[in-house]
């Protein structure tokens, strides 16, 4: 849900840059074909190590093109990095495994996304900022990013699901809790945690909508700390529950700014992808920083 009034763009006069990630979970070939048939003046850019994405998106925005992320949350995050804070517009064609941002935006499948692009309604949504890094969903310290790193290390030899399960088992048994301090809107407390979760806007904890965001324009960060347990069995149990997104012993708050300071550098995941090892990070909400194509509000 987006409360701000939308702006309408006539799709028959607009042009587009389609940023395609061919490694996304559900593939994109058929979706790319549909997009080029439905939309006017589509230029395609395939993500690779050789592509300077910032430069390509900058040129597209200068030409007045809408930049369309065709992929999963990682692709959306990569595109938003270069569109947020500009006068440009981005859109999403979901072709990933989970598509969290697309679901919360209201374009949960390709049909809904293409219909929104044809209708041409746009709205402003929030992003989170951690230094010069933009995120649209979450920034996470703790057991989850370490599982992601281990999964990628094992993927070539074990494949997707086996690599994931082996990684969860390997990480949670020997996981060392995060230690340091966390400060949310000036209120600080000591930190000993299995995970620290910072979400862009508020995530639901209600049955039936768990992990979804009712709004993308609240201008807040959803801060959750999964407190650590003592002993090998306790730590393993806490790590396992955090890894499968069913943690207990959670302390939460809503803030506009949060700073995490750790005793030693730890890996962070941004929008589901491992990013860097950090000892401290300051995260702020940037309300309305991203203009996106979205379904028109009801009524």
Coordinates of N, CA and C in Angstrom, one line a residue, residues 51-284:
X51 N 29.6 -4.8 -17.0 CA 28.7 -3.7 -17.2 C 28.9 -2.6 -16.1
X52 N 29.0 -1.4 -16.5 CA 29.1 -0.3 -15.5 C 27.6 0.1 -15.3
X53 N 26.9 -0.5 -14.3 CA 25.5 -0.3 -14.2 C 25.2 1.2 -13.8
X54 N 26.0 1.8 -13.0 CA 25.7 3.2 -12.6 C 25.7 4.1 -13.9
X55 N 26.7 3.9 -14.7 CA 26.8 4.7 -15.9 C 25.7 4.5 -16.9
X56 N 25.3 3.2 -17.1 CA 24.2 2.9 -18.0 C 22.9 3.4 -17.5
X57 N 22.6 3.3 -16.2 CA 21.4 3.9 -15.7 C 21.4 5.4 -15.7
X58 N 22.5 6.0 -15.4 CA 22.6 7.4 -15.5 C 22.3 7.9 -16.9
X59 N 22.8 7.3 -17.9 CA 22.6 7.7 -19.3 C 21.1 7.5 -19.7
X60 N 20.5 6.4 -19.2 CA 19.1 6.1 -19.5 C 18.2 7.2 -18.8
X61 N 18.5 7.5 -17.6 CA 17.7 8.6 -16.9 C 17.9 9.9 -17.6
X62 N 19.1 10.2 -18.1 CA 19.3 11.5 -18.8 C 18.4 11.5 -20.1
X63 N 18.2 10.3 -20.7 CA 17.4 10.2 -21.9 C 15.9 10.1 -21.6
X64 N 15.5 10.2 -20.3 CA 14.1 10.1 -19.9 C 13.5 8.7 -19.9
X65 N 14.4 7.7 -19.8 CA 13.8 6.3 -19.8 C 13.5 5.9 -18.4
X66 N 12.4 5.1 -18.3 CA 12.1 4.4 -17.1 C 13.0 3.2 -17.0
X67 N 13.7 3.0 -15.9 CA 14.6 1.8 -15.7 C 13.9 0.7 -15.0
X68 N 13.7 -0.4 -15.8 CA 12.9 -1.6 -15.3 C 13.9 -2.7 -14.9
X69 N 13.8 -3.1 -13.6 CA 14.5 -4.2 -13.0 C 13.8 -5.5 -13.3
X70 N 14.4 -6.3 -14.1 CA 13.8 -7.6 -14.5 C 14.6 -8.7 -13.8
X71 N 14.1 -9.1 -12.6 CA 14.9 -10.1 -11.8 C 14.3 -10.2 -10.4
X72 N 15.1 -10.6 -9.5 CA 14.7 -10.7 -8.1 C 15.1 -9.5 -7.3
X73 N 15.0 -9.7 -6.0 CA 15.3 -8.6 -5.1 C 16.7 -8.0 -5.2
X74 N 17.7 -8.9 -5.5 CA 19.0 -8.4 -5.8 C 19.1 -7.5 -6.9
X75 N 18.4 -7.8 -8.0 CA 18.4 -6.9 -9.2 C 17.7 -5.6 -8.9
X76 N 16.6 -5.7 -8.2 CA 15.8 -4.5 -7.8 C 16.7 -3.6 -6.9
X77 N 17.4 -4.1 -6.0 CA 18.3 -3.4 -5.1 C 19.5 -2.7 -5.9
X78 N 20.0 -3.5 -6.9 CA 21.1 -2.9 -7.7 C 20.7 -1.7 -8.5
X79 N 19.4 -1.8 -9.0 CA 18.9 -0.7 -9.8 C 18.5 0.5 -8.9
X80 N 17.9 0.2 -7.8 CA 17.5 1.3 -6.9 C 18.7 2.1 -6.4
X81 N 19.8 1.4 -6.3 CA 21.1 2.1 -5.8 C 21.3 3.3 -6.7
X82 N 21.0 3.2 -8.0 CA 21.4 4.3 -8.9 C 20.2 5.2 -9.3
X83 N 19.0 4.8 -8.9 CA 17.8 5.7 -9.2 C 17.3 6.5 -8.0
X84 N 17.4 5.9 -6.8 CA 17.0 6.6 -5.5 C 17.8 7.9 -5.4
X85 N 17.0 8.9 -5.1 CA 17.6 10.3 -4.9 C 17.7 11.1 -6.2
X86 N 17.3 10.5 -7.3 CA 17.3 11.2 -8.6 C 15.9 11.6 -8.9
X87 N 15.7 12.3 -10.1 CA 14.4 12.6 -10.6 C 13.8 11.5 -11.5
X88 N 14.6 10.4 -11.6 CA 14.2 9.3 -12.5 C 13.2 8.4 -11.9
X89 N 12.7 7.4 -12.7 CA 11.7 6.5 -12.3 C 12.2 5.1 -12.6
X90 N 11.9 4.1 -11.6 CA 12.2 2.7 -11.9 C 10.9 1.9 -11.8
X91 N 11.0 0.7 -12.4 CA 9.9 -0.2 -12.3 C 10.4 -1.6 -12.0
X92 N 9.5 -2.6 -11.7 CA 10.0 -3.9 -11.4 C 9.1 -4.9 -12.2
X93 N 9.9 -5.9 -12.8 CA 9.3 -7.0 -13.4 C 9.8 -8.2 -12.6
X94 N 9.0 -8.8 -11.8 CA 9.5 -9.9 -10.9 C 9.9 -11.1 -11.6
X95 N 11.2 -11.5 -11.5 CA 11.6 -12.8 -12.1 C 12.6 -13.5 -11.2
X96 N 12.5 -13.2 -9.9 CA 13.4 -13.9 -8.9 C 12.7 -15.0 -8.2
X97 N 13.3 -15.5 -7.1 CA 12.7 -16.6 -6.3 C 11.7 -16.1 -5.3
X98 N 11.9 -15.0 -4.6 CA 11.0 -14.5 -3.6 C 10.3 -13.2 -3.9
X99 N 11.0 -12.2 -4.5 CA 10.4 -11.0 -5.0 C 9.7 -10.2 -3.9
X100 N 10.3 -10.0 -2.7 CA 9.7 -9.4 -1.6 C 9.3 -7.9 -1.9
X101 N 10.1 -7.2 -2.5 CA 9.8 -5.8 -2.8 C 8.6 -5.7 -3.8
X102 N 8.7 -6.5 -4.9 CA 7.6 -6.5 -5.9 C 6.2 -6.9 -5.2
X103 N 6.2 -7.9 -4.3 CA 5.0 -8.3 -3.6 C 4.4 -7.1 -2.8
X104 N 5.3 -6.4 -2.1 CA 4.8 -5.3 -1.2 C 4.4 -4.1 -2.0
X105 N 5.0 -4.0 -3.2 CA 4.7 -2.8 -4.1 C 3.3 -3.1 -4.8
X106 N 2.9 -4.4 -4.8 CA 1.6 -4.7 -5.5 C 1.8 -5.2 -6.9
X107 N 3.0 -5.6 -7.3 CA 3.2 -6.1 -8.6 C 3.9 -7.5 -8.4
X108 N 3.1 -8.4 -7.8 CA 3.6 -9.7 -7.3 C 3.9 -10.7 -8.4
X109 N 3.3 -10.4 -9.6 CA 3.6 -11.3 -10.8 C 3.8 -10.5 -12.0
X110 N 4.3 -11.1 -13.1 CA 4.5 -10.4 -14.3 C 3.3 -9.7 -14.9
X111 N 2.1 -10.3 -14.8 CA 0.9 -9.7 -15.4 C 0.6 -8.4 -14.7
X112 N 0.7 -8.4 -13.3 CA 0.4 -7.2 -12.6 C 1.4 -6.1 -12.8
X113 N 2.7 -6.5 -13.0 CA 3.8 -5.6 -13.3 C 3.6 -4.9 -14.6
X114 N 3.3 -5.7 -15.6 CA 3.1 -5.2 -17.0 C 1.9 -4.3 -17.1
X115 N 0.8 -4.7 -16.3 CA -0.4 -3.9 -16.3 C -0.1 -2.5 -15.7
X116 N 0.7 -2.5 -14.6 CA 1.1 -1.2 -14.0 C 1.9 -0.4 -14.9
X117 N 2.9 -1.0 -15.7 CA 3.7 -0.2 -16.6 C 2.8 0.3 -17.7
X118 N 1.8 -0.4 -18.2 CA 0.9 0.1 -19.2 C 0.1 1.2 -18.7
X119 N -0.4 1.1 -17.4 CA -1.2 2.2 -16.9 C -0.4 3.4 -16.6
X120 N 0.9 3.3 -16.2 CA 1.7 4.4 -16.1 C 1.6 5.2 -14.8
X121 N 1.1 4.6 -13.8 CA 1.0 5.3 -12.5 C 2.3 5.2 -11.7
X122 N 2.8 6.3 -11.1 CA 4.0 6.2 -10.3 C 3.8 6.8 -8.9
X123 N 4.6 6.4 -8.0 CA 4.5 6.9 -6.6 C 5.9 6.9 -6.0
X124 N 6.0 7.6 -4.9 CA 7.2 7.7 -4.1 C 7.2 6.7 -3.0
X125 N 8.3 5.9 -2.9 CA 8.5 5.0 -1.8 C 9.8 5.3 -1.1
X126 N 10.0 4.7 0.1 CA 11.1 4.9 0.9 C 12.3 4.0 0.6
X127 N 13.5 4.3 0.9 CA 14.6 3.4 0.9 C 15.4 3.6 2.2
X128 N 16.2 2.6 2.6 CA 17.1 2.7 3.7 C 18.5 3.1 3.1
X129 N 19.2 3.8 3.9 CA 20.6 4.1 3.5 C 21.6 3.7 4.6
X130 N 22.6 3.0 4.2 CA 23.7 2.6 5.1 C 25.0 3.2 4.5
X131 N 25.4 4.4 4.9 CA 26.5 5.0 4.2 C 26.0 5.4 2.8
X132 N 26.8 4.9 1.8 CA 26.4 5.2 0.4 C 25.7 4.0 -0.2
X133 N 25.3 3.0 0.6 CA 24.5 1.8 0.1 C 23.1 2.0 0.4
X134 N 22.3 1.8 -0.7 CA 20.8 1.9 -0.6 C 20.2 0.5 -0.5
X135 N 19.2 0.3 0.3 CA 18.5 -1.0 0.3 C 17.0 -0.7 0.3
X136 N 16.2 -1.7 -0.3 CA 14.8 -1.5 -0.4 C 14.0 -2.5 0.5
X137 N 14.7 -3.5 1.0 CA 14.1 -4.5 1.9 C 14.7 -4.5 3.3
X138 N 15.9 -5.1 3.4 CA 16.5 -5.3 4.7 C 18.0 -5.2 4.7
X139 N 18.6 -4.8 5.9 CA 20.0 -4.9 6.1 C 20.1 -5.8 7.4
X140 N 20.9 -6.9 7.3 CA 21.0 -7.9 8.4 C 22.4 -8.2 8.8
X141 N 22.7 -8.2 10.1 CA 23.9 -8.7 10.6 C 23.6 -10.1 11.3
X142 N 24.6 -10.9 11.4 CA 24.4 -12.1 12.2 C 24.4 -13.4 11.4
X143 N 23.5 -14.4 11.9 CA 23.6 -15.7 11.4 C 23.2 -15.8 9.9
X144 N 22.3 -15.0 9.5 CA 21.8 -15.1 8.1 C 22.8 -14.8 7.1
X145 N 23.5 -13.6 7.1 CA 24.6 -13.4 6.1 C 25.7 -14.4 6.1
X146 N 26.0 -14.9 7.3 CA 27.0 -15.9 7.3 C 26.6 -17.2 6.6
X147 N 25.3 -17.6 6.7 CA 24.8 -18.7 6.0 C 24.8 -18.5 4.5
X148 N 24.5 -17.2 4.1 CA 24.5 -16.9 2.7 C 25.9 -17.0 2.1
X149 N 26.9 -16.6 2.9 CA 28.3 -16.7 2.4 C 28.7 -18.2 2.3
X150 N 28.3 -19.0 3.3 CA 28.7 -20.4 3.3 C 27.9 -21.1 2.2
X151 N 26.7 -20.7 1.9 CA 25.9 -21.4 0.8 C 26.6 -21.1 -0.5
X152 N 27.0 -19.9 -0.8 CA 27.7 -19.6 -2.0 C 29.0 -20.4 -2.2
X153 N 29.7 -20.6 -1.1 CA 30.9 -21.4 -1.1 C 30.7 -22.8 -1.5
X154 N 29.5 -23.4 -1.0 CA 29.2 -24.8 -1.2 C 28.4 -25.0 -2.5
X155 N 27.9 -24.0 -3.1 CA 26.9 -24.2 -4.2 C 27.4 -25.0 -5.4
X156 N 28.6 -24.8 -5.8 CA 29.2 -25.4 -7.0 C 29.3 -26.9 -6.8
X157 N 29.6 -27.4 -5.5 CA 29.8 -28.8 -5.3 C 28.5 -29.5 -4.9
X158 N 27.5 -28.8 -4.2 CA 26.4 -29.4 -3.7 C 25.1 -29.1 -4.4
X159 N 25.0 -27.9 -5.1 CA 23.8 -27.5 -5.7 C 23.0 -26.6 -4.7
X160 N 21.9 -26.0 -5.1 CA 21.2 -25.0 -4.3 C 20.7 -25.4 -2.9
X161 N 19.7 -26.4 -2.9 CA 19.1 -26.7 -1.6 C 20.0 -27.5 -0.7
X162 N 20.8 -28.4 -1.2 CA 21.8 -29.1 -0.4 C 22.8 -28.2 0.2
X163 N 23.2 -27.2 -0.6 CA 24.2 -26.2 -0.1 C 23.6 -25.4 1.0
X164 N 22.3 -25.0 0.9 CA 21.7 -24.2 1.9 C 21.6 -25.0 3.2
X165 N 21.1 -26.2 3.2 CA 20.9 -27.0 4.4 C 22.2 -27.3 5.1
X166 N 23.2 -27.6 4.3 CA 24.6 -27.9 4.9 C 25.1 -26.6 5.5
X167 N 24.9 -25.5 4.9 CA 25.4 -24.2 5.4 C 24.7 -23.8 6.7
X168 N 23.4 -24.0 6.8 CA 22.7 -23.7 8.0 C 23.2 -24.6 9.2
X169 N 23.4 -25.9 8.9 CA 23.9 -26.8 9.9 C 25.3 -26.4 10.4
X170 N 26.2 -26.0 9.4 CA 27.5 -25.7 9.7 C 27.7 -24.4 10.5
X171 N 26.9 -23.4 10.1 CA 27.0 -22.1 10.7 C 26.4 -22.0 12.1
X172 N 25.2 -22.6 12.3 CA 24.5 -22.4 13.6 C 25.2 -23.0 14.7
X173 N 25.9 -24.2 14.5 CA 26.5 -24.9 15.6 C 27.7 -24.1 16.2
X174 N 28.5 -23.4 15.3 CA 29.6 -22.7 15.8 C 29.5 -21.2 15.8
X175 N 28.3 -20.7 15.7 CA 28.1 -19.3 15.6 C 28.4 -18.5 16.8
X176 N 29.2 -17.5 16.7 CA 29.6 -16.6 17.8 C 28.6 -15.4 17.8
X177 N 27.9 -15.1 18.9 CA 27.0 -14.0 18.9 C 27.6 -12.6 18.6
X178 N 26.8 -11.8 18.0 CA 27.2 -10.4 17.8 C 27.3 -9.7 19.2
X179 N 28.4 -8.9 19.4 CA 28.5 -8.2 20.7 C 28.9 -6.8 20.4
X180 N 28.3 -5.9 21.1 CA 28.6 -4.4 20.9 C 27.5 -3.6 21.5
X181 N 27.1 -2.6 20.8 CA 26.0 -1.7 21.2 C 25.1 -1.4 20.0
X182 N 23.8 -1.1 20.2 CA 22.9 -0.6 19.2 C 22.2 0.6 19.7
X183 N 22.1 1.6 18.8 CA 21.5 2.9 19.2 C 20.4 3.2 18.2
X184 N 19.2 3.4 18.7 CA 18.1 3.7 17.8 C 17.5 5.0 18.2
X185 N 17.5 6.0 17.3 CA 17.0 7.4 17.6 C 17.6 7.9 19.0
X186 N 18.8 7.6 19.2 CA 19.5 8.2 20.4 C 19.4 7.3 21.6
X187 N 18.6 6.2 21.6 CA 18.5 5.3 22.7 C 19.4 4.1 22.5
X188 N 20.4 3.9 23.4 CA 21.3 2.9 23.2 C 21.1 1.7 24.2
X189 N 21.6 0.6 23.8 CA 21.6 -0.6 24.7 C 22.8 -1.5 24.3
X190 N 23.2 -2.3 25.3 CA 24.2 -3.3 25.0 C 23.6 -4.4 24.0
X191 N 24.5 -5.0 23.2 CA 24.1 -5.9 22.2 C 24.8 -7.3 22.4
X192 N 24.0 -8.3 22.5 CA 24.5 -9.7 22.5 C 23.4 -10.5 21.7
X193 N 23.7 -10.7 20.5 CA 22.5 -11.1 19.6 C 22.9 -12.2 18.6
X194 N 21.9 -13.0 18.2 CA 22.1 -13.9 17.1 C 22.0 -13.2 15.8
X195 N 21.1 -12.2 15.7 CA 20.9 -11.4 14.5 C 20.4 -10.0 14.8
X196 N 20.8 -9.1 14.0 CA 20.2 -7.7 14.0 C 19.6 -7.4 12.6
X197 N 18.3 -7.1 12.6 CA 17.5 -6.9 11.4 C 17.1 -5.5 11.3
X198 N 17.4 -4.8 10.2 CA 16.9 -3.4 10.0 C 16.1 -3.4 8.7
X199 N 14.8 -3.2 8.8 CA 13.9 -3.2 7.6 C 13.6 -1.8 7.1
X200 N 13.4 -1.7 5.8 CA 12.9 -0.5 5.2 C 11.4 -0.5 5.3
X201 N 10.9 0.3 6.3 CA 9.5 0.3 6.6 C 9.1 -0.9 7.5
X202 N 7.9 -0.9 8.0 CA 7.5 -1.8 9.0 C 7.0 -3.1 8.5
X203 N 7.6 -4.2 9.0 CA 7.2 -5.6 8.5 C 6.2 -6.2 9.5
X204 N 5.2 -6.8 8.9 CA 4.1 -7.4 9.7 C 4.6 -8.7 10.4
X205 N 4.0 -8.9 11.6 CA 4.2 -10.1 12.4 C 2.9 -10.9 12.5
X206 N 1.9 -10.5 11.8 CA 0.6 -11.1 12.0 C 0.5 -12.4 11.1
X207 N -0.2 -13.4 11.6 CA -0.4 -14.6 10.8 C -1.1 -14.2 9.5
X208 N -0.6 -14.8 8.4 CA -1.2 -14.6 7.1 C -0.5 -13.5 6.3
X209 N 0.2 -12.6 7.0 CA 0.9 -11.5 6.4 C 2.3 -11.4 6.9
X210 N 2.8 -12.5 7.6 CA 4.1 -12.4 8.2 C 5.2 -12.1 7.2
X211 N 6.0 -11.1 7.6 CA 7.1 -10.6 6.7 C 6.7 -9.7 5.6
X212 N 5.5 -9.4 5.5 CA 5.0 -8.4 4.5 C 5.0 -7.0 5.0
X213 N 5.0 -6.0 4.1 CA 4.9 -4.6 4.6 C 3.6 -4.1 4.1
X214 N 2.7 -3.6 5.0 CA 1.5 -3.0 4.5 C 1.7 -1.7 3.8
X215 N 2.8 -1.0 4.1 CA 3.1 0.3 3.4 C 4.6 0.4 3.1
X216 N 4.9 1.1 2.1 CA 6.3 1.3 1.7 C 6.6 2.8 1.8
X217 N 5.8 3.6 2.5 CA 6.0 5.0 2.6 C 5.8 5.6 4.0
X218 N 6.1 4.8 5.0 CA 6.0 5.2 6.4 C 7.2 6.1 6.9
X219 N 8.3 6.0 6.2 CA 9.4 6.8 6.6 C 10.1 6.3 7.9
X220 N 10.1 5.0 8.1 CA 10.7 4.4 9.3 C 11.5 3.2 9.0
X221 N 12.4 2.9 10.0 CA 13.1 1.6 10.0 C 12.5 0.7 11.0
X222 N 12.4 -0.6 10.6 CA 11.9 -1.6 11.5 C 13.1 -2.3 12.1
X223 N 13.4 -2.2 13.4 CA 14.6 -2.7 14.0 C 14.3 -3.9 14.9
X224 N 14.9 -5.0 14.6 CA 14.6 -6.2 15.4 C 16.0 -6.8 15.9
X225 N 16.1 -7.2 17.1 CA 17.3 -7.8 17.7 C 16.9 -9.2 18.2
X226 N 17.5 -10.2 17.7 CA 17.3 -11.6 18.2 C 18.3 -11.9 19.2
X227 N 17.9 -11.9 20.5 CA 18.9 -12.0 21.6 C 19.5 -13.4 21.6
X228 N 20.8 -13.4 21.9 CA 21.6 -14.7 21.9 C 21.2 -15.5 23.2
X229 N 21.4 -16.8 23.1 CA 21.2 -17.7 24.2 C 22.6 -18.3 24.6
X230 N 22.7 -18.8 25.8 CA 24.0 -19.4 26.2 C 24.1 -20.8 26.0
X231 N 25.3 -21.4 26.0 CA 25.5 -22.8 25.7 C 25.4 -23.2 24.3
X232 N 26.1 -24.3 23.9 CA 26.2 -24.7 22.6 C 24.8 -25.0 22.0
X233 N 24.0 -25.8 22.8 CA 22.6 -26.1 22.3 C 21.7 -24.9 22.2
X234 N 21.8 -24.0 23.2 CA 21.0 -22.8 23.1 C 21.4 -21.9 21.9
X235 N 22.7 -21.7 21.7 CA 23.1 -20.9 20.5 C 22.7 -21.6 19.2
X236 N 22.9 -22.9 19.1 CA 22.5 -23.6 17.9 C 21.0 -23.4 17.6
X237 N 20.2 -23.6 18.7 CA 18.7 -23.4 18.6 C 18.4 -22.0 18.1
X238 N 19.0 -21.0 18.7 CA 18.7 -19.6 18.4 C 19.1 -19.3 16.9
X239 N 20.3 -19.9 16.6 CA 20.8 -19.7 15.2 C 19.9 -20.3 14.2
X240 N 19.4 -21.5 14.5 CA 18.5 -22.2 13.5 C 17.2 -21.5 13.3
X241 N 16.6 -21.0 14.4 CA 15.3 -20.3 14.3 C 15.5 -19.0 13.6
X242 N 16.6 -18.3 13.8 CA 16.9 -17.1 13.1 C 17.1 -17.3 11.6
X243 N 17.7 -18.4 11.3 CA 18.0 -18.8 9.9 C 16.7 -19.1 9.1
X244 N 15.8 -19.7 9.8 CA 14.5 -20.1 9.1 C 13.4 -19.1 9.3
X245 N 13.8 -17.9 9.8 CA 12.9 -16.7 10.0 C 11.7 -17.0 11.0
X246 N 12.0 -17.8 12.0 CA 11.1 -18.0 13.1 C 11.8 -17.8 14.5
X247 N 12.4 -16.7 14.7 CA 13.2 -16.5 15.9 C 12.3 -16.2 17.1
X248 N 12.8 -16.6 18.3 CA 12.2 -16.2 19.5 C 13.2 -15.2 20.2
X249 N 12.7 -14.7 21.4 CA 13.6 -13.7 22.1 C 13.9 -12.5 21.3
X250 N 12.9 -11.9 20.6 CA 13.1 -10.8 19.8 C 12.7 -9.5 20.5
X251 N 13.6 -8.5 20.4 CA 13.3 -7.2 20.9 C 13.2 -6.3 19.7
X252 N 12.1 -5.5 19.5 CA 11.9 -4.6 18.4 C 11.5 -3.2 18.7
X253 N 11.8 -2.3 17.7 CA 11.4 -0.9 17.9 C 11.3 -0.4 16.4
X254 N 10.7 0.8 16.3 CA 10.7 1.6 15.1 C 11.5 2.8 15.3
X255 N 12.3 3.2 14.3 CA 13.2 4.3 14.4 C 13.4 5.0 13.1
X256 N 13.9 6.2 13.0 CA 14.3 6.8 11.8 C 15.8 6.7 11.5
X257 N 16.5 6.3 12.6 CA 18.0 6.2 12.5 C 18.5 5.1 13.5
X258 N 19.4 4.3 13.1 CA 19.9 3.3 14.0 C 21.4 3.1 13.6
X259 N 22.2 2.9 14.7 CA 23.6 2.7 14.5 C 24.0 1.4 15.3
X260 N 24.7 0.5 14.6 CA 25.2 -0.7 15.2 C 26.7 -0.6 15.3
X261 N 27.3 -0.8 16.5 CA 28.7 -0.8 16.7 C 29.1 -2.2 17.3
X262 N 29.9 -2.9 16.6 CA 30.3 -4.2 17.0 C 31.8 -4.3 17.5
X263 N 32.1 -5.2 18.4 CA 33.4 -5.4 18.9 C 34.4 -5.8 17.8
X264 N 33.9 -6.5 16.8 CA 34.8 -6.9 15.7 C 34.0 -6.9 14.4
X265 N 34.6 -6.8 13.3 CA 33.9 -6.8 12.0 C 33.1 -8.0 11.8
X266 N 31.9 -7.9 11.3 CA 31.0 -9.0 11.0 C 30.4 -8.8 9.6
X267 N 30.0 -9.9 9.0 CA 29.4 -9.8 7.6 C 28.0 -9.3 7.7
X268 N 27.6 -8.4 6.7 CA 26.3 -7.9 6.6 C 25.7 -8.3 5.3
X269 N 24.4 -8.6 5.3 CA 23.6 -8.9 4.1 C 22.7 -7.7 3.8
X270 N 22.7 -7.3 2.5 CA 21.8 -6.2 2.1 C 20.9 -6.7 1.0
X271 N 19.6 -6.6 1.3 CA 18.6 -7.1 0.4 C 18.8 -8.6 0.0
X272 N 19.2 -9.4 1.0 CA 19.4 -10.8 0.8 C 20.7 -11.2 0.2
X273 N 21.6 -10.3 -0.1 CA 22.9 -10.6 -0.7 C 24.0 -10.2 0.2
X274 N 25.0 -11.1 0.4 CA 26.2 -10.8 1.2 C 26.9 -9.5 0.7
X275 N 27.3 -8.6 1.6 CA 27.8 -7.4 1.1 C 29.3 -7.2 1.6
X276 N 29.5 -6.9 2.9 CA 30.9 -6.6 3.3 C 30.9 -6.9 4.8
X277 N 32.1 -7.0 5.3 CA 32.3 -7.1 6.8 C 32.5 -5.7 7.3
X278 N 31.7 -5.4 8.3 CA 31.7 -4.0 8.9 C 31.8 -4.2 10.4
X279 N 32.4 -3.2 11.0 CA 32.5 -3.1 12.5 C 31.4 -2.2 13.0
X280 N 31.0 -1.2 12.2 CA 29.9 -0.3 12.6 C 29.2 0.2 11.4
X281 N 27.9 0.6 11.5 CA 27.2 1.1 10.4 C 26.1 2.0 11.0
X282 N 25.8 3.1 10.3 CA 24.7 4.0 10.6 C 23.7 3.9 9.5
X283 N 22.5 3.5 9.9 CA 21.4 3.3 8.9 C 20.3 4.4 9.1
X284 N 19.9 5.0 8.0 CA 18.8 6.0 8.1 C 17.7 5.7 7.1

